[in-house]
Coordinates of C-alpha atoms in Angstrom, one line a residue:
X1 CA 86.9 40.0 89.3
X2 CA 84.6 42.5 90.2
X3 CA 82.8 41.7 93.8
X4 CA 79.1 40.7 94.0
X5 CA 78.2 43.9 95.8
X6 CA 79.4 45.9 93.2
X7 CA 76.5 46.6 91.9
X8 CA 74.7 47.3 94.8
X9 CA 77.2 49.9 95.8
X10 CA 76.7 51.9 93.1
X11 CA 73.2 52.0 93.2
X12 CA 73.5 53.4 97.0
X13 CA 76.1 56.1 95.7
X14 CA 74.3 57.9 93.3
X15 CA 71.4 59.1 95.6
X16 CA 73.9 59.3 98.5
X17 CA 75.7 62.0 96.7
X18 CA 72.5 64.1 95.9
X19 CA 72.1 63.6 100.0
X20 CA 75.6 64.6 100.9
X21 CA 75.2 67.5 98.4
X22 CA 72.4 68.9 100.4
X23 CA 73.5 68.7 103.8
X24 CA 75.3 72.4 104.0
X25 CA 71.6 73.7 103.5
X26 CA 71.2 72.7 107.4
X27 CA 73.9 75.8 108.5
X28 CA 71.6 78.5 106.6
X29 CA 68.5 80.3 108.2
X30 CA 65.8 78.7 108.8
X31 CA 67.7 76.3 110.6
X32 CA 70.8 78.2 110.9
X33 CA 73.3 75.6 112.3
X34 CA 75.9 77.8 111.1
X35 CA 78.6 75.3 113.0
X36 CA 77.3 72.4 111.0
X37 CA 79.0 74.1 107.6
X38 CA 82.4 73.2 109.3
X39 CA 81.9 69.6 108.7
X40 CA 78.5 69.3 106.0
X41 CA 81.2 68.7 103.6
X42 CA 82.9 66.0 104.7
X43 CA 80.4 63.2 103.6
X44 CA 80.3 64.2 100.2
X45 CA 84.5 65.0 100.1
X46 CA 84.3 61.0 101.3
X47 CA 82.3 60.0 98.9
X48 CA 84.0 61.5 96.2
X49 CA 87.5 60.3 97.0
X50 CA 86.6 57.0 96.8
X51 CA 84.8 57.0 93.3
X52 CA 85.9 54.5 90.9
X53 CA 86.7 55.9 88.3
X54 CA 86.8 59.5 86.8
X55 CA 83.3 59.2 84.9
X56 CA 81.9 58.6 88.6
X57 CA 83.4 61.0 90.5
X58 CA 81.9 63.5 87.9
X59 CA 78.5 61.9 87.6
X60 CA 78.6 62.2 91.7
X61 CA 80.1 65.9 91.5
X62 CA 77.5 66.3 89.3
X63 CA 74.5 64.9 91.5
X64 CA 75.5 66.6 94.6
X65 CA 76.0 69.9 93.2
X66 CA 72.1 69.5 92.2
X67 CA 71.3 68.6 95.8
X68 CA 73.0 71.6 97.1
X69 CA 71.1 73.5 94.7
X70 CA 67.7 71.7 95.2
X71 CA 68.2 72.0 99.2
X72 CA 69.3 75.5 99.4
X73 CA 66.9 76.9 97.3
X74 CA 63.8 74.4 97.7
X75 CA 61.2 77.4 98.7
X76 CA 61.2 78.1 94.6
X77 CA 59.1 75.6 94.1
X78 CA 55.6 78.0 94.1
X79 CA 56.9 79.6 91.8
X80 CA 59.0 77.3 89.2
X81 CA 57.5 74.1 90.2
X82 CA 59.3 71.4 88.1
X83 CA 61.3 73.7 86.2
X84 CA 63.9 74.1 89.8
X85 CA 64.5 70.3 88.7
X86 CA 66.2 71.0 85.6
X87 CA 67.6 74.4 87.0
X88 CA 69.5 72.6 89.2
X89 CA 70.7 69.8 86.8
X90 CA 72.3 72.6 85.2
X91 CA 73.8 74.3 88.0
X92 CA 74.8 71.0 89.6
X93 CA 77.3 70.7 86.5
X94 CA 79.6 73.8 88.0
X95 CA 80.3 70.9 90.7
X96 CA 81.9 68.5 88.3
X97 CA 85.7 70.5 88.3
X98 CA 85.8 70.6 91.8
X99 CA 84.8 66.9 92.1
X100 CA 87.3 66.2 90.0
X101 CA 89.9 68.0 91.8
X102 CA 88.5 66.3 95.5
X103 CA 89.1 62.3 93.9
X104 CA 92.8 63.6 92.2
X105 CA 94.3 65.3 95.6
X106 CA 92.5 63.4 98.2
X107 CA 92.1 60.0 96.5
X108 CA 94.0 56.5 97.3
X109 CA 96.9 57.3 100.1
X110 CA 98.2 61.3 99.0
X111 CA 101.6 62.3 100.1
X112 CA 102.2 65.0 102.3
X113 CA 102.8 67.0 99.3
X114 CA 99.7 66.1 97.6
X115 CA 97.3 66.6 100.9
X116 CA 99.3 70.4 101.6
X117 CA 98.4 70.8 98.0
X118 CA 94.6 69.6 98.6
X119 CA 94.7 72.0 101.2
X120 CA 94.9 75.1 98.7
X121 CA 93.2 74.1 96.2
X122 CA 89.8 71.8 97.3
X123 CA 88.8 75.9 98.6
X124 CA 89.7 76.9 95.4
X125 CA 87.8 74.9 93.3
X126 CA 84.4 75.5 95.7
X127 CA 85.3 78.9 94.9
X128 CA 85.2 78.4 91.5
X129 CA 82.0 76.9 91.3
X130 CA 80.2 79.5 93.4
X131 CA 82.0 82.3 90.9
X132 CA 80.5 81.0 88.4
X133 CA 76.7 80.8 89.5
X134 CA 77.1 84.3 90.8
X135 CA 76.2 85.1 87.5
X136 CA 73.0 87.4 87.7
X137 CA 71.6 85.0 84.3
X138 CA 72.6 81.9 86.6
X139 CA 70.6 83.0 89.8
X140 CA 73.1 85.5 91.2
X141 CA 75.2 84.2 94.7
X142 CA 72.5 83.2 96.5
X143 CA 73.6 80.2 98.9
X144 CA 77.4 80.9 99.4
X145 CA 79.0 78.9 101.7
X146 CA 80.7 81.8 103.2
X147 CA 77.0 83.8 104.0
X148 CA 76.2 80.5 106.4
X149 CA 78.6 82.4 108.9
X150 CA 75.7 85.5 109.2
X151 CA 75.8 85.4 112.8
X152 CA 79.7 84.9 113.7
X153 CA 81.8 87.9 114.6
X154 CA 85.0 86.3 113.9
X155 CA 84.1 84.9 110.1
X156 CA 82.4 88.8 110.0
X157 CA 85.6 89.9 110.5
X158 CA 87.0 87.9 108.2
X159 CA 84.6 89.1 105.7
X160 CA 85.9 92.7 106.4
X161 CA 89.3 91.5 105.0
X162 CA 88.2 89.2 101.9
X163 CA 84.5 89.5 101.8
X164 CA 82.3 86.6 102.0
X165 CA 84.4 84.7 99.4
X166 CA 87.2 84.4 102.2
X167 CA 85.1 82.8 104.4
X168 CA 83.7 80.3 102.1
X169 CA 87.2 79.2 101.9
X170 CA 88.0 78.9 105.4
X171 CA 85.4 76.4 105.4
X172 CA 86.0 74.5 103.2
X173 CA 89.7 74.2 104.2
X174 CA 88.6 72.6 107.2
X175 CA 86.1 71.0 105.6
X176 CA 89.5 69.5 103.8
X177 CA 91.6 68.6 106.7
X178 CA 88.7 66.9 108.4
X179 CA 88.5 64.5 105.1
X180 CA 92.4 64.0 105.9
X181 CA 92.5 63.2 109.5
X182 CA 89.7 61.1 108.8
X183 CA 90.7 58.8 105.7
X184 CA 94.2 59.7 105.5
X185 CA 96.5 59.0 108.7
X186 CA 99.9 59.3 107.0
X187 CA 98.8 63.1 105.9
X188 CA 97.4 64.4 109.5
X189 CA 100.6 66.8 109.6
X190 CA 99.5 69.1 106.5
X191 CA 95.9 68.1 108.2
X192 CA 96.8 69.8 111.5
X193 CA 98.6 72.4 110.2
X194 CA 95.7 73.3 108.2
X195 CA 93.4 73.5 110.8
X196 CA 96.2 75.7 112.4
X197 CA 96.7 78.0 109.4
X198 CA 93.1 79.1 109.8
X199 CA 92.4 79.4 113.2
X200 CA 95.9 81.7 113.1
X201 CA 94.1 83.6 109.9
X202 CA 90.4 84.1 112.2
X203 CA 92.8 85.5 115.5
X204 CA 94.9 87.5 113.4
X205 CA 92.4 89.8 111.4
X206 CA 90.1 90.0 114.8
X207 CA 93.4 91.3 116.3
X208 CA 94.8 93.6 113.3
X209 CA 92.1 94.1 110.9
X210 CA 90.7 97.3 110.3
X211 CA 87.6 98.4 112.0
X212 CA 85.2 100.7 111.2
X213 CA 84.9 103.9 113.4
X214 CA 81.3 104.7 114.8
X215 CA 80.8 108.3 114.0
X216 CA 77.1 110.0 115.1
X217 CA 74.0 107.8 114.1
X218 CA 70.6 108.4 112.6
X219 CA 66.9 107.4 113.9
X220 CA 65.3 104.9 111.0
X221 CA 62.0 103.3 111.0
X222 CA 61.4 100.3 108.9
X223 CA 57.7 99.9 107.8
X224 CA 56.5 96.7 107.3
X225 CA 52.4 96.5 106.7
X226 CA 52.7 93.1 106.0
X227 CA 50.7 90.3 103.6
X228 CA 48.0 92.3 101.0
X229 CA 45.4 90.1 99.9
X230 CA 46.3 89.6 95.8
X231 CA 42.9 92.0 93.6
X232 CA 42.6 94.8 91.6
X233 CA 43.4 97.5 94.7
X234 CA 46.0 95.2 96.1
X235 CA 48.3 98.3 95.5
X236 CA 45.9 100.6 97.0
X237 CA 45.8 98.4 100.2
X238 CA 49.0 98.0 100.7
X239 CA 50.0 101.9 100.1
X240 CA 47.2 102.6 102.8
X241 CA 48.8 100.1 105.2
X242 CA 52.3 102.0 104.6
X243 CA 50.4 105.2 105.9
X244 CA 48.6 104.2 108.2
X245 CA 51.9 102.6 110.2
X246 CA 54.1 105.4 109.2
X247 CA 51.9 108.3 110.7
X248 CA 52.3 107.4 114.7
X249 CA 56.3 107.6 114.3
X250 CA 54.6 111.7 113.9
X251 CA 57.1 113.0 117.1
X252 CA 59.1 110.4 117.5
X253 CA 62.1 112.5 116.0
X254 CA 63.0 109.8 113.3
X255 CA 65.8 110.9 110.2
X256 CA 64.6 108.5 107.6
X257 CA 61.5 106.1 107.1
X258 CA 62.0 103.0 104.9
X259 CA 59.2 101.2 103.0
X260 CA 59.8 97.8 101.5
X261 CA 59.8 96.5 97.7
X262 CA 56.8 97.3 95.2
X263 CA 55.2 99.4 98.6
X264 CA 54.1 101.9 95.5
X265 CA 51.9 100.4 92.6
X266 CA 51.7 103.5 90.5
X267 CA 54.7 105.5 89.1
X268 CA 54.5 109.3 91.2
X269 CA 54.8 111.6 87.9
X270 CA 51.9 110.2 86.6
X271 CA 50.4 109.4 89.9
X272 CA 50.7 113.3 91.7
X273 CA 47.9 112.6 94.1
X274 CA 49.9 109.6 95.2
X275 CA 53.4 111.9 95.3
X276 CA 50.9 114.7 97.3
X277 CA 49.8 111.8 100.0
X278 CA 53.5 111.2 100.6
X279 CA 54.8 115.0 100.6
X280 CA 52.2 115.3 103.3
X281 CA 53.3 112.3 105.7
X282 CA 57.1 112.9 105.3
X283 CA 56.3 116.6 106.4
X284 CA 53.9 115.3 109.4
X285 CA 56.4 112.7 110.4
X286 CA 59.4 115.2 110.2
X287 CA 61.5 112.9 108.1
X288 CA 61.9 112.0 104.3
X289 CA 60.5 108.1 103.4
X290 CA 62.5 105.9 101.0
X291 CA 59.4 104.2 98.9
X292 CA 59.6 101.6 96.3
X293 CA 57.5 102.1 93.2
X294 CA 56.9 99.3 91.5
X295 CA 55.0 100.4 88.0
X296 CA 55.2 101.2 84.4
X297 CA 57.0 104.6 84.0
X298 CA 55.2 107.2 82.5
X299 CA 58.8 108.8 81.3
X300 CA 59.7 105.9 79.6
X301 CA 58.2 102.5 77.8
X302 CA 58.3 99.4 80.7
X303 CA 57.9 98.4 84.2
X304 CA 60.7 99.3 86.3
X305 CA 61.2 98.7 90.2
X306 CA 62.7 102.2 91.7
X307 CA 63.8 103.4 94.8
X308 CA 62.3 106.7 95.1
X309 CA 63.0 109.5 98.1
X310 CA 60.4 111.6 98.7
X311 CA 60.3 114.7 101.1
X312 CA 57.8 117.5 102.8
X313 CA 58.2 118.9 99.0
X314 CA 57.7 116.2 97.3
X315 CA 60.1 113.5 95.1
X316 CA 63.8 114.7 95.6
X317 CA 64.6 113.9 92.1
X318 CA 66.8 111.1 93.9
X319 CA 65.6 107.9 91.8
X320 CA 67.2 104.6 91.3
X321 CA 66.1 102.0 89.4
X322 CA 67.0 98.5 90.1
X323 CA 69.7 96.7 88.0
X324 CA 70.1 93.3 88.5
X325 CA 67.0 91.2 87.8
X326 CA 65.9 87.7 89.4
X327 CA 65.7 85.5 86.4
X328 CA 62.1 84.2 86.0
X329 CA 60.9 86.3 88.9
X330 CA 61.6 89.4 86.9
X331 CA 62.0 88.5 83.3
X332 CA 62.1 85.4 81.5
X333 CA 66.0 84.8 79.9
X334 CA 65.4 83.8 76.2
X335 CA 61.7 84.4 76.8
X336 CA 61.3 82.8 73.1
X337 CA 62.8 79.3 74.4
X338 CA 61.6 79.5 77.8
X339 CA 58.7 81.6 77.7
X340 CA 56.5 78.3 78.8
X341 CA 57.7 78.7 81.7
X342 CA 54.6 81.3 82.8
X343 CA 52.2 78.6 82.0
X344 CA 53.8 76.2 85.1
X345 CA 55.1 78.0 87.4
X346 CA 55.1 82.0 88.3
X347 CA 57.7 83.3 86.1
X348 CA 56.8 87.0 85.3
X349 CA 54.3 87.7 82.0
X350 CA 56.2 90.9 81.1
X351 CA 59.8 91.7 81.5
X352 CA 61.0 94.4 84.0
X353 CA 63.7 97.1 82.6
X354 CA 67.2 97.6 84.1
X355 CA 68.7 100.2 85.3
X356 CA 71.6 101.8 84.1
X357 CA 74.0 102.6 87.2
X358 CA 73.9 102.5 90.8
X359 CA 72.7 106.2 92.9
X360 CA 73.8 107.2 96.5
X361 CA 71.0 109.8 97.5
X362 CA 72.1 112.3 99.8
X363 CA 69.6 112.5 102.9
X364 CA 68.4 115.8 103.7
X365 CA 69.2 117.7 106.5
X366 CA 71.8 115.0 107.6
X367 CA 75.3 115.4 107.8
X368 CA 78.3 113.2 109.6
X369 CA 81.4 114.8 110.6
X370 CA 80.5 118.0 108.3
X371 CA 79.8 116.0 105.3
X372 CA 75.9 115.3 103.8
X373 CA 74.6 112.2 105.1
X374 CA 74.4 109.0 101.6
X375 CA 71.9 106.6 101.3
X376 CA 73.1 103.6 99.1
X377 CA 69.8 101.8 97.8
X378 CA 69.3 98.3 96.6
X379 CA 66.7 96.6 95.9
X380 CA 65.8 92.7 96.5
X381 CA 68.1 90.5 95.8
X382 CA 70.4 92.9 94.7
X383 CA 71.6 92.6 98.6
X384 CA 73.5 89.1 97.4
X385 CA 75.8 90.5 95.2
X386 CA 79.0 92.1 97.1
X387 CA 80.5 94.3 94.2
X388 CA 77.4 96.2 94.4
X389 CA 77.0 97.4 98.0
X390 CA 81.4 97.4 97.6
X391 CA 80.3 100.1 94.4
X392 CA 78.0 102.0 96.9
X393 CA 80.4 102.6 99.5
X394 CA 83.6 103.3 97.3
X395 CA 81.0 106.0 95.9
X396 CA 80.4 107.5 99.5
X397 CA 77.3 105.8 100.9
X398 CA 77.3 106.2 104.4
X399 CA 74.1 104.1 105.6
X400 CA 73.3 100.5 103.0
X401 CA 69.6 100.3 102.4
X402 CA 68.0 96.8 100.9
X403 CA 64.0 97.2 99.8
X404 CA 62.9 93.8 99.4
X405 CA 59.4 91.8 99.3
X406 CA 59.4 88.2 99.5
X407 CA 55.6 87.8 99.9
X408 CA 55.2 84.8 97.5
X409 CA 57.5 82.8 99.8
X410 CA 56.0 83.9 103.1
X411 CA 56.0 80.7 105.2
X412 CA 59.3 79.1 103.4
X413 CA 63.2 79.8 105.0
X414 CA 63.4 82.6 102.5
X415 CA 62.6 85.4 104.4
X416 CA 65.2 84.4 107.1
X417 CA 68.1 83.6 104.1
X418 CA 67.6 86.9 102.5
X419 CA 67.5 88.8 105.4
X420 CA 71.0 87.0 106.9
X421 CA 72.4 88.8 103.9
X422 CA 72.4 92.0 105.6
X423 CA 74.9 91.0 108.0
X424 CA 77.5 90.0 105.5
X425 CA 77.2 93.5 103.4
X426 CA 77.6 95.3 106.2
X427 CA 80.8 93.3 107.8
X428 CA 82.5 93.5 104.3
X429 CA 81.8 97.5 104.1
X430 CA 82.1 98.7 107.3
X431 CA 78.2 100.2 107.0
X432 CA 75.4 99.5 108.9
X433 CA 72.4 97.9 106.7
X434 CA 69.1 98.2 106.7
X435 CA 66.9 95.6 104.8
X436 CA 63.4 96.6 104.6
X437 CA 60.9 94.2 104.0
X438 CA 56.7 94.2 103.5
X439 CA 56.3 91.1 104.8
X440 CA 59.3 90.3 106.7
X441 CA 61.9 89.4 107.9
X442 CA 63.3 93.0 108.1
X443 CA 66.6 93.7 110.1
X444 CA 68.9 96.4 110.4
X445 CA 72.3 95.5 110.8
X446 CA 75.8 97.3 112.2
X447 CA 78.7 98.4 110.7
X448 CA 80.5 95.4 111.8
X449 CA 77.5 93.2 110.7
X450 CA 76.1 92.3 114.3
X451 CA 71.9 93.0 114.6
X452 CA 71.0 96.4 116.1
X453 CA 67.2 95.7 117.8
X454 CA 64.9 93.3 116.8
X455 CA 64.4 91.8 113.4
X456 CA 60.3 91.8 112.4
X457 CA 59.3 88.8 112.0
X458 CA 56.8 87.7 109.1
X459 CA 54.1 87.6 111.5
X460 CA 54.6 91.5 112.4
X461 CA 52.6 94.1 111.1
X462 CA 54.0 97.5 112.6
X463 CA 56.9 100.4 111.9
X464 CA 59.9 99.9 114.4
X465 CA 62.7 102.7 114.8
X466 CA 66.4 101.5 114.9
X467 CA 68.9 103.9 116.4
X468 CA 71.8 103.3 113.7
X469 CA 75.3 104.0 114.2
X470 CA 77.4 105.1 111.1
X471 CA 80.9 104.6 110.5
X472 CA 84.0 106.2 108.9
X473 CA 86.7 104.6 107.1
X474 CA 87.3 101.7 104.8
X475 CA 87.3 97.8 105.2
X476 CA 90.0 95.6 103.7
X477 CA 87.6 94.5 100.9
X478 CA 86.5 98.1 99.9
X479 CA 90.0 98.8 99.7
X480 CA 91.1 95.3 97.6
X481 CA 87.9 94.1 96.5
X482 CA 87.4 89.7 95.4
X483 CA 91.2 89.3 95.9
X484 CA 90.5 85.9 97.5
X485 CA 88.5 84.8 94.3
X486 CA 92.1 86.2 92.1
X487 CA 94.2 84.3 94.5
X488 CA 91.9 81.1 94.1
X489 CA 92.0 81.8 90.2
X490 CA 95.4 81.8 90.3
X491 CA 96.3 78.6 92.3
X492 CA 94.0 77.1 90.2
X493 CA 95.8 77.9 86.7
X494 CA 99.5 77.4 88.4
X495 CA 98.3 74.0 89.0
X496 CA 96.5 73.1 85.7
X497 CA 100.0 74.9 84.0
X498 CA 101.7 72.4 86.0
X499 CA 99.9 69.4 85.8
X500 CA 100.2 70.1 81.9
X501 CA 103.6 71.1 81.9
X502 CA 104.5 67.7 83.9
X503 CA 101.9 65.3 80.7
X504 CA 104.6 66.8 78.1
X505 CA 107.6 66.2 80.0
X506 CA 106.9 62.5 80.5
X507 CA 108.2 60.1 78.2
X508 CA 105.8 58.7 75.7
X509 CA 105.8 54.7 75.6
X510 CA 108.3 52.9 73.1
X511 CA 106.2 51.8 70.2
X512 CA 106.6 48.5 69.4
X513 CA 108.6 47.2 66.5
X514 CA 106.4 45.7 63.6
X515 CA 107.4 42.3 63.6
X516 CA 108.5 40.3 60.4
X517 CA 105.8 38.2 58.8
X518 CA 107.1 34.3 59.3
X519 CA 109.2 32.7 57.1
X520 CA 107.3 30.5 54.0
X521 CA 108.5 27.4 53.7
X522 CA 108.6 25.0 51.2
X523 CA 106.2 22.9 53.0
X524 CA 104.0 25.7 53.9

């Protein structure tokens, strides 16, 4: 008989999941509880567990993971308007898996067995889902669990060892045995000794992990001129700002000078006044600048954003244009589906080009411990993806450099997320960062990921210089790379080989005997 509040209950459940979905956006910047991520999960986890059926807990895995997505990433609106709606219904569906997994190991009374289990593989199947969003077409890994930690030396260690995706299972592990000690009192052993098993992990890689070695340090200024009032010389503006800050740092014995994202409208070969006007203030300042030209190539049909290095003589030749594209901001995927979307929201009118491989630019006149000083560039959100600052540094960069503009979402917690980032690339690579904004928030970030100076604010119009230490030697996760996300993988299948390997083993039912029609009689 099903009770008279059943009905009621799941009405309430369906928007409490897209609630419990959304709470872990509370531990990143702009609020930035980052202790809050070692228990946001716990509501949904209960939630989930207690879903009636299978069909449920997917519709609930479901709904929360488009909470998550709606909270975390909820300054997109401006631009996509309703279309971050059905963005995140499709996101929210990498959730349904690990929903799955939550209600089968965590569900009704689990053994000891079954909650040491729970303990391995809850992480893993997070894991999965934030894998498979990392996808550039899918919005790239913007929102990991693991990057809430920005500002915590020992998870920054731990991303030295197994990069952010380490972390994000550390938390959810104790995410995990909080759901046990909670709901399950007959499985607070494995509970306990969960909690145990990571705090042991954090205190043994602070203790043993490799550390980067501080060796000599350069003097870079980050220019940020900040908001340009959108016209016709926009680009003009905001190139004069760039100058105008840039020429007092004139004595101030800087090595490098970093400009932010699109802080050049016009491409320099076909603009050589433009090249001339920076040739002379990298040769008055005494130091080479690291522009960003944001404009159609004159070598080459499209619009491409480049990181350019430009000297006393002129362009290096050092170029390198971006690779990774942010879907909608930068080109439209299957523009001849989608392409509406320009006419709601403000998804780009033309495509931008790709690149074709990353470039470490040597810095002139720089050299640490006898070898030439390497500038890794990235630009924009390119600073999300690890396996491309990892590519930088196995390919010798010795300072990490992110050009970024996030302008259109000037009073939103963007700035602030994007610019946590920094701390993360640099923990996992053992290389300071420096993530140069026009608009803010720019930081600059040490080899172990802790903040060197102040970071500008997006109120701050000025050029600050950073005294940056470099490093020698190789993290963990340069060495090994994602081998959290292979071990995750790989619990994962061991369980589903299992778990199918157990269905075929079980005996199927005895089918019934047909029985015999009944006897006619002579009466009947």
């Amino acid at each position: 008989m099903i009770p008279k509040h059943d009905g009621w209950s799941r009405r309430w459940r369906a928007p409490a999941a897209v609630a419990a979905g959304a709470l872990p956006a509370l531990a990143f910047p702009a609020p930035a509880l980052w202790w809050f991520a070692y228990v946001a999960l716990v509501p949904w986890m209960l939630l989930l567990r207690s879903a009636p059926g299978g069909r449920r807990v997917a519709l609930e895995g479901w709904l929360g993971g488009a909470g998550f997505i709606l909270a975390v990433h909820h300054w997109l609106l401006p631009s996509l308007h309703v279309f971050l709606i059905p963005v995140a219904a499709l996101l929210g569906v990498l959730w349904i898996p690990w929903a799955l997994l939550v209600r089968e190991l965590l569900g009704g009374r689990p053994s000891a067995g079954r909650a040491a289990c729970a303990m391995v593989l809850v992480p893993a199947g997070w894991l999965l889902s934030e894998l498979v969003r990392s996808w550039q077409g899918l919005g790239g890994p913007w929102g990991l669990l693991g990057a809430s930690q920005w500002q915590v030396p020992p998870a920054l260690r731990l991303a030295s060892v197994g990069g952010v995706w380490l972390v994000s299972l550390l938390l959810v592990a104790v995410n995990c045995a909080l759901v046990l000690l909670v709901a399950v009192p007959g499985a607070r052993v494995p509970a306990v000794a969960g909690l145990t098993g990571c705090a042991l992990l954090t205190g043994a890689v602070g203790v043993w992990a490799v550390r980067p070695a501080e060796s000599g340090g350069l003097r870079v200024a980050v220019v940020q001129p900040g908001p340009v009032p959108d016209g016709p010389d926009s680009a003009e503006r905001r190139f004069a700002a760039g100058e105008r800050l840039t020429r007092p740092l004139a004595g101030q014995r800087v090595d490098l000078v970093v400009w932010g994202e699109s802080s050049v409208g016009e491409d320099l070969s076909a603009r050589p006044d433009l090249a001339r006007r920076l040739a002379a203030l990298s040769a008055e300042v005494g130091a080479p600048l690291l522009v960003n030209v944001d404009a159609r190539r004159a070598d080459r049909p499209g619009i491409y954003k480049s990181a350019v290095l430009v000297g006393p003589d002129g362009p290096t030749g050092d170029r390198y244009d971006k690779m990774r594209l942010v879907p909608f901001g930068e080109y439209v995927p299957a523009r001849a589906l989608l392409g509406w979307a320009t006419s709601v929201g403000r998804a780009a009118g033309e495509d931008r080009m790709q690149g074709d491989a990353p470039v470490v630019m040597d810095l002139p006149g720089q050299r640490e411990g006898g070898a030439a000083v390497r500038l890794g560039p990235l630009v924009c959100f390119e600073s999300a993806f690890p396996d491309m600052s990892r590519r930088l540094t196995r390919d010798g960069a010795s300072l990490l450099i992110a050009q970024s503009a996030t302008s259109t979402f000037q009073d939103s917690w963007a700035p602030a997320q994007h610019a946590s980032l920094a701390a993360l690339r640099a923990a996992e690579n053992g290389r300071p960062m420096v993530h140069a904004t026009l608009t803010g928030v720019s930081v600059v970030n040490g080899p172990s990921g802790g903040r060197i100076g102040s970071a500008l604010p997006t109120s701050a119009r000025t050029a600050e210089v950073y005294e940056v230490p470099l490093a020698r030697g190789s993290t963990l996760y340069v060495r090994f790379g994602d081998w959290p996300v292979t071990a995750a993988l790989a619990a994962l299948a061991f369980y589903c080989g299992a778990a199918g390997a157990r269905s075929l083993r079980r005996p199927s039912p005895p089918v019934p005997e047909p029985s015999s029609p009944p006897a006619r009689t002579a009466r009947g």
